[in-house]
Short mmCIF file of N, CA and C in Angstrom, two decimals:
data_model
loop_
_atom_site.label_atom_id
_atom_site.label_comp_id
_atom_site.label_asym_id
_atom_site.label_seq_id
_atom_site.Cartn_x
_atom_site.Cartn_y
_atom_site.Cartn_z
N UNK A 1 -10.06 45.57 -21.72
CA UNK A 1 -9.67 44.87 -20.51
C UNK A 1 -10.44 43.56 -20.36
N UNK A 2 -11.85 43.64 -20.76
CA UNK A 2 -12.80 42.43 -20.43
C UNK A 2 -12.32 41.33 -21.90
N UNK A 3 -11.69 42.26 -22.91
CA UNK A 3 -11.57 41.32 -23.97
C UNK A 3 -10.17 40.14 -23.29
N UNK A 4 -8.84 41.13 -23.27
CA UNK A 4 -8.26 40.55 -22.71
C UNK A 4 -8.33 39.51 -21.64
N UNK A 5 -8.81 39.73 -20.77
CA UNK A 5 -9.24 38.69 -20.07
C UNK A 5 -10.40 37.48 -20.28
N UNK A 6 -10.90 37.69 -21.27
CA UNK A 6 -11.92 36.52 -21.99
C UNK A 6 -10.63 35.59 -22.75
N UNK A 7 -9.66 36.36 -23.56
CA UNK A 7 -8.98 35.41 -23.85
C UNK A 7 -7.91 34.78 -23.20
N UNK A 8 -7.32 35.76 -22.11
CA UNK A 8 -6.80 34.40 -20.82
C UNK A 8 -7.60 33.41 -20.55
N UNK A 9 -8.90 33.74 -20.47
CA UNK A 9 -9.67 32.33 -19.87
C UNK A 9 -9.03 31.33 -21.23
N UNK A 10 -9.64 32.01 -22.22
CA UNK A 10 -9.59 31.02 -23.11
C UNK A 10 -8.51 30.14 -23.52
N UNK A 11 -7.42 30.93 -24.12
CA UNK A 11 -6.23 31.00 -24.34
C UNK A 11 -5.32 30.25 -23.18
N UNK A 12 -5.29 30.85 -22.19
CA UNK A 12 -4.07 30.82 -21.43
C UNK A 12 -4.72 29.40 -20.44
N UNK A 13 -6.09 29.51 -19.50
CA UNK A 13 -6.25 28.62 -18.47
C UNK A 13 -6.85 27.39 -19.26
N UNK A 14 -7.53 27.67 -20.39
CA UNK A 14 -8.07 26.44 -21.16
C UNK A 14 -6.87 25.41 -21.45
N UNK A 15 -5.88 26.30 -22.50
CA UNK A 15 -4.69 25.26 -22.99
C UNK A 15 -3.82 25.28 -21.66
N UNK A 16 -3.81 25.56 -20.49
CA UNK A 16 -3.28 24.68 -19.61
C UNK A 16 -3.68 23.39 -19.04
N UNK A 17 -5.29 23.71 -18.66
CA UNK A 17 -6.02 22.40 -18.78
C UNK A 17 -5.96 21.39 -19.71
N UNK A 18 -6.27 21.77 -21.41
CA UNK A 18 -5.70 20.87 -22.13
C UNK A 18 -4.18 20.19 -22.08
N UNK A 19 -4.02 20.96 -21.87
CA UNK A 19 -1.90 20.17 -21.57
C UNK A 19 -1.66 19.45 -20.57
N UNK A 20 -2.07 19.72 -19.88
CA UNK A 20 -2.60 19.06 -18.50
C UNK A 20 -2.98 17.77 -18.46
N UNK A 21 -4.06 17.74 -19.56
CA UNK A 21 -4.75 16.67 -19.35
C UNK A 21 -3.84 15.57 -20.34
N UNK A 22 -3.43 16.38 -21.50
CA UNK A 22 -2.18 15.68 -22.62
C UNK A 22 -1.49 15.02 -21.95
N UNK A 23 -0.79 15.69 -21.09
CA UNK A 23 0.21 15.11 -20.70
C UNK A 23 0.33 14.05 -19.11
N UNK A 24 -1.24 13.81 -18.51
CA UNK A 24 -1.81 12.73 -18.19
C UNK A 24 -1.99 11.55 -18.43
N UNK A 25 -2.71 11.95 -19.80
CA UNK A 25 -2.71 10.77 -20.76
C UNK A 25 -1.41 10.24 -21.29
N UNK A 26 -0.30 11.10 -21.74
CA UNK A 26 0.90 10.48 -21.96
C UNK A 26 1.39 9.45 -20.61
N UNK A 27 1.47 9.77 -19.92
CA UNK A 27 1.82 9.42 -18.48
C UNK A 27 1.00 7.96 -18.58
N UNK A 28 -0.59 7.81 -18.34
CA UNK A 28 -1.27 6.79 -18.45
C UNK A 28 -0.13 5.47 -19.21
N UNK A 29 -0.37 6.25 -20.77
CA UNK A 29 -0.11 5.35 -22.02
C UNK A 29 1.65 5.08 -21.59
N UNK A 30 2.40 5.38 -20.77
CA UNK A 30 3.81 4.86 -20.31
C UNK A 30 3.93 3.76 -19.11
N UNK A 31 2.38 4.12 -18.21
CA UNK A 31 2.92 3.52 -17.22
C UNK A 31 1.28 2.79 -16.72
N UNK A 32 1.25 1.81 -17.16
CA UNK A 32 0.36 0.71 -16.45
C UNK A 32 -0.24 0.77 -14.88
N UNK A 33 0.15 0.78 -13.95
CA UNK A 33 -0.01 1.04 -13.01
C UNK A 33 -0.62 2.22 -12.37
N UNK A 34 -0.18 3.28 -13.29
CA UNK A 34 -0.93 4.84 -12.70
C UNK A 34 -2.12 4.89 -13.80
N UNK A 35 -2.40 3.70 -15.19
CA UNK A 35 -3.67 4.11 -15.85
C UNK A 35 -4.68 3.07 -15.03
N UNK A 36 -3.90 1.78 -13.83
CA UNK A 36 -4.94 1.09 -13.31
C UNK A 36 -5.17 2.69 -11.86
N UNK A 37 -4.28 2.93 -11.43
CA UNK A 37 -5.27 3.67 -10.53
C UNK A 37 -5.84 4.92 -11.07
N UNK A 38 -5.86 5.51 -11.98
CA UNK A 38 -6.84 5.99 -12.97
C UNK A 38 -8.68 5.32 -12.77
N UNK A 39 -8.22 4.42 -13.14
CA UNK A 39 -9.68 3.51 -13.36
C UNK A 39 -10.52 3.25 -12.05
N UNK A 40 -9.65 3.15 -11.16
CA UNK A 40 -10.10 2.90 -10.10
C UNK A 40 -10.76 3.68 -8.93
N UNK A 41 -9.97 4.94 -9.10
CA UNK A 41 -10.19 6.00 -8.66
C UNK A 41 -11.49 6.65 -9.40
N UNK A 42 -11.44 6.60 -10.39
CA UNK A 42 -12.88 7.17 -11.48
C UNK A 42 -13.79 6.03 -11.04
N UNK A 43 -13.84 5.19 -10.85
CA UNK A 43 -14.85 3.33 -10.33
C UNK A 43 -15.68 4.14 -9.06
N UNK A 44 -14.16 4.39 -8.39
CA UNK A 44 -14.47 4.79 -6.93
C UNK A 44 -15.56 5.97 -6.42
N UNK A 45 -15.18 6.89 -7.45
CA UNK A 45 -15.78 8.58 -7.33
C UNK A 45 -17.38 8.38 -8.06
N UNK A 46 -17.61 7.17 -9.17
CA UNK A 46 -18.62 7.20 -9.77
C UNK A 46 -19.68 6.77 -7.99
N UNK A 47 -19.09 5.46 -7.87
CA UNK A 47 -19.82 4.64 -6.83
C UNK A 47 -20.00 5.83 -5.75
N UNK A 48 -19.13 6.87 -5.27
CA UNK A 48 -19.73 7.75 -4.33
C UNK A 48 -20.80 8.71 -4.73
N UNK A 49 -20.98 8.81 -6.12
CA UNK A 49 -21.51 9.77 -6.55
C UNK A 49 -22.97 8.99 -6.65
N UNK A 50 -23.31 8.32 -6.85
CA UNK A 50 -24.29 7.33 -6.60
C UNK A 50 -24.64 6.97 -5.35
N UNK A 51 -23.82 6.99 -4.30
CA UNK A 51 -24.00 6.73 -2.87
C UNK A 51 -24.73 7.91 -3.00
N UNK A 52 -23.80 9.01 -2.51
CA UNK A 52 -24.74 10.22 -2.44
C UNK A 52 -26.27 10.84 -3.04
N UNK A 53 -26.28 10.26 -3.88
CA UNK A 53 -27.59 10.34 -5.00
C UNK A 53 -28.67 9.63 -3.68
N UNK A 54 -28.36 8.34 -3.07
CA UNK A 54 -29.10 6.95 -2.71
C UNK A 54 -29.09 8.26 -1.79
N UNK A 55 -28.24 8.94 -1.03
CA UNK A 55 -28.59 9.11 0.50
C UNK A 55 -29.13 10.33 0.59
N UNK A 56 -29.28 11.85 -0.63
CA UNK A 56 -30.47 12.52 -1.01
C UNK A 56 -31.62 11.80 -0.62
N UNK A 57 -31.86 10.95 -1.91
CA UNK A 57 -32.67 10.65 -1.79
C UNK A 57 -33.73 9.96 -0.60
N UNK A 58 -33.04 8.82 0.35
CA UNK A 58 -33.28 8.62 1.37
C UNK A 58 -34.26 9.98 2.69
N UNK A 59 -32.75 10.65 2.39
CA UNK A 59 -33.17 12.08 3.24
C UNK A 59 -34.23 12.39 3.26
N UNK A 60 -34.75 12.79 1.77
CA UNK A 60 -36.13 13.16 1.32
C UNK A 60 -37.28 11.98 1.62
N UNK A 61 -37.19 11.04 1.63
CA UNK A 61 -38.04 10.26 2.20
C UNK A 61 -37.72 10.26 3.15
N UNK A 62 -37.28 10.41 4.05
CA UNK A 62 -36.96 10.01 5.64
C UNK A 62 -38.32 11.22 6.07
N UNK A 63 -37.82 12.32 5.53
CA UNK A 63 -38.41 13.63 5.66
C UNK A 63 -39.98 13.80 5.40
N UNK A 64 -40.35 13.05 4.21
CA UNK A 64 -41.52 12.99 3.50
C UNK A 64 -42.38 12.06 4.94
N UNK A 65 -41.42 11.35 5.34
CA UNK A 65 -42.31 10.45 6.17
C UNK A 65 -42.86 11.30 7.66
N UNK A 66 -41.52 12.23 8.11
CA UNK A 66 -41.87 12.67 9.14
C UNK A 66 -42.77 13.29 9.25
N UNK A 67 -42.99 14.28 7.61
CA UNK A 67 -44.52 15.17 7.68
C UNK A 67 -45.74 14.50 7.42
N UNK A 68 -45.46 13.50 7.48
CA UNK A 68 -47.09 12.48 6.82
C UNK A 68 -47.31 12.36 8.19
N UNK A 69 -48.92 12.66 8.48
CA UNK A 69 -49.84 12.55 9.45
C UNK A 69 -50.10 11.48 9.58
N UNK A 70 -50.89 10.70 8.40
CA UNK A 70 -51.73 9.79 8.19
C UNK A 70 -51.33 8.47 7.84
N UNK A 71 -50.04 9.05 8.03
CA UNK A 71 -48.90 7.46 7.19
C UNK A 71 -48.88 6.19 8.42
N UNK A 72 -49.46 4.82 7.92
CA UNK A 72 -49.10 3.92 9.05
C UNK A 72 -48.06 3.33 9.19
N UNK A 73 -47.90 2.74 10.58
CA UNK A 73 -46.71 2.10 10.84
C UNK A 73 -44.71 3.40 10.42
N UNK A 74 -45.52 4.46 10.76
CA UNK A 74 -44.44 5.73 10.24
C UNK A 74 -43.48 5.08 11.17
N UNK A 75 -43.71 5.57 12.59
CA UNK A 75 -42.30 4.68 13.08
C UNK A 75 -41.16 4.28 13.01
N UNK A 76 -41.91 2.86 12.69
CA UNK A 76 -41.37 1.73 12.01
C UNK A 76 -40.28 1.70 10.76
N UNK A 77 -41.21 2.60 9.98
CA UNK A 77 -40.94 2.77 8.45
C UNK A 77 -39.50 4.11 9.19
N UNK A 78 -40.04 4.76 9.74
CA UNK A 78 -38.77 5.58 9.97
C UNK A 78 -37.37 5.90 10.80
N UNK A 79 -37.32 4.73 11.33
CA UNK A 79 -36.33 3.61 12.11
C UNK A 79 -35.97 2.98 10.88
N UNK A 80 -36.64 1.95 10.20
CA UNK A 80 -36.11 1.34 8.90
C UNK A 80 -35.26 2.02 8.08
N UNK A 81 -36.04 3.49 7.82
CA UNK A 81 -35.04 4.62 7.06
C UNK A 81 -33.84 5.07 7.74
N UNK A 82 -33.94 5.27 8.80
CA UNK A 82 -32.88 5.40 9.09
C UNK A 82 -31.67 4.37 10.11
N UNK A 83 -32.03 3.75 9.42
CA UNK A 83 -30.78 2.81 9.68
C UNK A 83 -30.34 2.58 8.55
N UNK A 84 -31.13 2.54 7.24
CA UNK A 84 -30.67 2.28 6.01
C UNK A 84 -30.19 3.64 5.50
N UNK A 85 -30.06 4.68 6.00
CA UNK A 85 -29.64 5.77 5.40
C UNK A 85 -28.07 5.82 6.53
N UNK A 86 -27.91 5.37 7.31
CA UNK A 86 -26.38 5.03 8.43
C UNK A 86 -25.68 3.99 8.07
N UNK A 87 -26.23 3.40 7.09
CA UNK A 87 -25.58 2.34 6.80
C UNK A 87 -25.06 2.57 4.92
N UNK A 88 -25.68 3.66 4.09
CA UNK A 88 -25.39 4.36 3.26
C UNK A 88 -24.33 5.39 3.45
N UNK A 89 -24.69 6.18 4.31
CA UNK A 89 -23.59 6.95 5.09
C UNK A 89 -21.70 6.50 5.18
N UNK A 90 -22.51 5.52 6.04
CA UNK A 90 -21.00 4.78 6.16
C UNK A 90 -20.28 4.27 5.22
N UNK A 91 -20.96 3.57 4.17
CA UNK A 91 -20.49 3.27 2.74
C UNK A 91 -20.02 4.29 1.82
N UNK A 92 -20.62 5.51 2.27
CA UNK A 92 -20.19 6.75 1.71
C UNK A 92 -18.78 6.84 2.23
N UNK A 93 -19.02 7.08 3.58
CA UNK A 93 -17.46 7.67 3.77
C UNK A 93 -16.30 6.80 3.59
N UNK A 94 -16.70 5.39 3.95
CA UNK A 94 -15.78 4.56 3.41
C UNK A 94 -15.24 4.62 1.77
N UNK A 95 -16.14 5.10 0.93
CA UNK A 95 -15.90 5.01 -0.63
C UNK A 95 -14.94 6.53 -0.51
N UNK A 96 -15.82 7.24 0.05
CA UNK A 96 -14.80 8.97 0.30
C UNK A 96 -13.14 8.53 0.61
N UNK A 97 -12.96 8.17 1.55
CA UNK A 97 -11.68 7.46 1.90
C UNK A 97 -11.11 7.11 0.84
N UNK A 98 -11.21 6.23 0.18
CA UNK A 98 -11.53 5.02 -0.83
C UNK A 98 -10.38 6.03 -2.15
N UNK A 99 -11.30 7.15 -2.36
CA UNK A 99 -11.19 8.10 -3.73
C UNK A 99 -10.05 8.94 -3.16
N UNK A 100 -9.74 9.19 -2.09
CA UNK A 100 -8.89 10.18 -1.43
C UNK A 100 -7.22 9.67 -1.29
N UNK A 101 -7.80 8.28 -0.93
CA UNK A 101 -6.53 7.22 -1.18
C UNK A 101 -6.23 6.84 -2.54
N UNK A 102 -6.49 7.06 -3.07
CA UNK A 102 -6.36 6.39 -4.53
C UNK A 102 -6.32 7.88 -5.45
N UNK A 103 -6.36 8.99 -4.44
CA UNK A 103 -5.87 10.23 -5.62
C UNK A 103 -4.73 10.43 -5.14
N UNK A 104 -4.03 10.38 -3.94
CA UNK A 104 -2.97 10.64 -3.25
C UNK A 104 -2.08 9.59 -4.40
N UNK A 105 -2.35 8.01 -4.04
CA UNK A 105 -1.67 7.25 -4.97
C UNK A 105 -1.30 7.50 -6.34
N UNK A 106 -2.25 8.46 -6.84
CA UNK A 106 -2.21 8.73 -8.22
C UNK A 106 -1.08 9.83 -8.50
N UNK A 107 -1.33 10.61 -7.50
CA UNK A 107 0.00 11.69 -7.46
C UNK A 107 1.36 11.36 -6.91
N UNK A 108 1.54 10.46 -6.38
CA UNK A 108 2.54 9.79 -6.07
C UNK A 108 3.50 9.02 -7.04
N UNK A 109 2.37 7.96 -7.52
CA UNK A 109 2.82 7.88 -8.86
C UNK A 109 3.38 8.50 -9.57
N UNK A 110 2.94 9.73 -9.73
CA UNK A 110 2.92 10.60 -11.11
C UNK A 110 4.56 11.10 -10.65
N UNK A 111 4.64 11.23 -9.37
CA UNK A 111 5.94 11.87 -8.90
C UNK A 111 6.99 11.15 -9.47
N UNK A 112 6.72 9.83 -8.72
CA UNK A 112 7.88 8.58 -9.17
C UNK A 112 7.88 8.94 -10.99
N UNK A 113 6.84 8.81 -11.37
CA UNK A 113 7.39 8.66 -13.03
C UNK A 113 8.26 9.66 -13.33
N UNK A 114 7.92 11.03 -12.70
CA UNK A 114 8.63 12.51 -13.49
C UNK A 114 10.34 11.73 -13.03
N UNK A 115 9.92 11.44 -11.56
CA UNK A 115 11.24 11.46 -10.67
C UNK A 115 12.22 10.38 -11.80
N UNK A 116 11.70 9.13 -12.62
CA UNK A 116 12.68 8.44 -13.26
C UNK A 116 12.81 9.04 -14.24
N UNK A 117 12.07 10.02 -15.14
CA UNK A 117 12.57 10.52 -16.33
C UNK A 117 13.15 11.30 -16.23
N UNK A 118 13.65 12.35 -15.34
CA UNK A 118 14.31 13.11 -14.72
C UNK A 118 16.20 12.10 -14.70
N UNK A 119 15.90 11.21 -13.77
CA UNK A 119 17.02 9.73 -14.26
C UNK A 119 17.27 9.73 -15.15
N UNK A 120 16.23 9.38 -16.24
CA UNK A 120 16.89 8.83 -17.75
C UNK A 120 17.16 9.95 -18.22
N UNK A 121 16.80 11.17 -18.13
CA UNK A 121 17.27 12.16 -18.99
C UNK A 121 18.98 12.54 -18.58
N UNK A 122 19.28 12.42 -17.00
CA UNK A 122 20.43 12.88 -16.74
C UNK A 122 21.18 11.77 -17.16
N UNK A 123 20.48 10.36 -17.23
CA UNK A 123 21.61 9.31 -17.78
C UNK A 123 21.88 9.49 -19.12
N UNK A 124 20.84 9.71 -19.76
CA UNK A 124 21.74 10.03 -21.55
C UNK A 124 22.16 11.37 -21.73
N UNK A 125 21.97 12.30 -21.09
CA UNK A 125 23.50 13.33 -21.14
C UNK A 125 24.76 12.86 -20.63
N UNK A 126 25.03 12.02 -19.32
CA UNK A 126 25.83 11.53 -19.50
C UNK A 126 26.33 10.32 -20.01
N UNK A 127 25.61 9.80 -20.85
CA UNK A 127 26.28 8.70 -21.93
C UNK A 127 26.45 9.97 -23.22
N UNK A 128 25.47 10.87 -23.27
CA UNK A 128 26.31 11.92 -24.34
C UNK A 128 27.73 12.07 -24.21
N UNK A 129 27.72 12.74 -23.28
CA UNK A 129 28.98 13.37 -22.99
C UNK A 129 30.21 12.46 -23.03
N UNK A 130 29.77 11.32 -22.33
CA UNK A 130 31.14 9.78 -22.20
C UNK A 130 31.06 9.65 -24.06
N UNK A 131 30.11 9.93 -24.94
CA UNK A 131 30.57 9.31 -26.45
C UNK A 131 31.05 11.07 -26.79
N UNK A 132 31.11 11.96 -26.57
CA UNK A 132 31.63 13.05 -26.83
C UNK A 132 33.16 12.94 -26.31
N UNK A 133 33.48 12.68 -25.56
CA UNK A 133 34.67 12.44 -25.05
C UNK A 133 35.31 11.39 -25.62
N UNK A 134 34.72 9.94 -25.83
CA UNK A 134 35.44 8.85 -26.53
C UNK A 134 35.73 9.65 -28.08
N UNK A 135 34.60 10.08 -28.82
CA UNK A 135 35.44 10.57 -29.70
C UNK A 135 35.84 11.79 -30.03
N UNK A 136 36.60 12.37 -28.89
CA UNK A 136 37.16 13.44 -28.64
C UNK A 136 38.50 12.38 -28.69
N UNK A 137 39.26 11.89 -27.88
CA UNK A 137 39.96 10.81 -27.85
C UNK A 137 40.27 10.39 -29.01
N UNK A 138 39.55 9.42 -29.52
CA UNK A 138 39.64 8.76 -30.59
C UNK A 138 39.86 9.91 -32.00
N UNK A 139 39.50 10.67 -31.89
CA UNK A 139 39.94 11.77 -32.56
C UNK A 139 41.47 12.23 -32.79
N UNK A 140 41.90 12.72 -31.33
CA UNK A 140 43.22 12.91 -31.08
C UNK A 140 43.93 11.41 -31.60
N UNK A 141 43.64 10.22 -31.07
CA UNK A 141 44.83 9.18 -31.83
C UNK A 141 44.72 8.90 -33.06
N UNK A 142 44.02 9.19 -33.83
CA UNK A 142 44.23 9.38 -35.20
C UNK A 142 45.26 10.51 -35.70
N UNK A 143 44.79 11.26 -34.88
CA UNK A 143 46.03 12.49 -35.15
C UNK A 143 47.19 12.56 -34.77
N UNK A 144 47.47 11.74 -33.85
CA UNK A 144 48.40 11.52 -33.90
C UNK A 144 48.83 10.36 -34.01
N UNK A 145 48.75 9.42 -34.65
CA UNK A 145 49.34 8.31 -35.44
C UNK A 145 49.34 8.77 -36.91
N UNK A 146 48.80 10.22 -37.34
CA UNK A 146 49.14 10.40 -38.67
C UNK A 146 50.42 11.43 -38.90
N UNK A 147 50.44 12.44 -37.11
CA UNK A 147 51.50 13.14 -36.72
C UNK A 147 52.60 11.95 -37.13
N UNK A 148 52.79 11.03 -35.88
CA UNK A 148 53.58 9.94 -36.06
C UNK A 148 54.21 9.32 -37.33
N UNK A 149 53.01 8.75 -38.41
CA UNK A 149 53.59 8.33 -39.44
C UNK A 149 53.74 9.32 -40.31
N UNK A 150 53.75 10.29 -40.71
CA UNK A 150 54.39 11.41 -40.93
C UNK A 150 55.59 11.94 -40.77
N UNK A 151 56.14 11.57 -39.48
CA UNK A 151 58.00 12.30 -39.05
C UNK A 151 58.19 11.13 -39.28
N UNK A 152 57.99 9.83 -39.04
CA UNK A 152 58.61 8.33 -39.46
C UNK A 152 59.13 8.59 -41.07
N UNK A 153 58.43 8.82 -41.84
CA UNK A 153 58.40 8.58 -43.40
C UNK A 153 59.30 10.11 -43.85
N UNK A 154 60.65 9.22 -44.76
CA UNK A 154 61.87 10.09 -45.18
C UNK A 154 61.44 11.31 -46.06
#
């Protein structure tokens, strides 16, 4: 039972992820526009991920300062911190926004693309079908212009 299910992980949820991601990248390499918000969105998520890093860190000094006894001008220094940690904040959530908008866009995208190949696929079945029919047609008048010259000829 535990085997089986080691190789769903493996097997089954891995190569969905891989396909997944295949067929992302196909998507990218068709359509310009969804590999720029690709980039942008990854730009975006790095820069929050770095915000967040800055505003840990901040925290911990904000904190470090409050337990220091002996620290001068603490205050000061911790008013300074925190205004510079509200003003990180805000850059945060603005970048949060930022990545949230630009993943929505990305799936949107992705919709529109399926949504036109979905188009082109139903348009060349029916240009199949219109050249299945022309020479379905064109078929029959051969046959019968050979019907034809056939009862013509003594």
């Amino acid at each position: 039972d535990k085997r089986d299910f080691a190789e769903y992980l493996r097997y089954g949820i891995g190569r969905t992820a891989q396909d997944t991601e295949a067929e992302f990248e196909r998507l990218k390499k068709m359509d310009n526009q969804l590999e720029r918000l690709e980039y942008d969105h990854q730009r975006e998520a790095e820069q929050l991920a770095e915000l967040s890093a800055h505003i840990s860190a901040k925290k911990e000094e904000l904190e470090r300062l409050k337990n220091c006894d002996d620290c001068t001008d603490k205050d000061r220094d911790m008013e300074q911190l925190s205004f510079e940690l509200a003003k990180l904040e805000e850059k945060a959530a603005r970048a949060e926004a930022e990545v949230s908008r630009l993943f929505d866009a990305k799936a949107k995208r992705t919709e529109e693309i399926y949504r036109m190949e979905e188009e082109r696929i139903h348009f060349g079945r029916n240009i199949y079908q219109m050249n299945k029919a022309w020479r379905g047609i064109a078929e029959a008048t051969i046959r019968l212009r050979e019907t034809l010259s056939n009862e013509q000829e003594p």
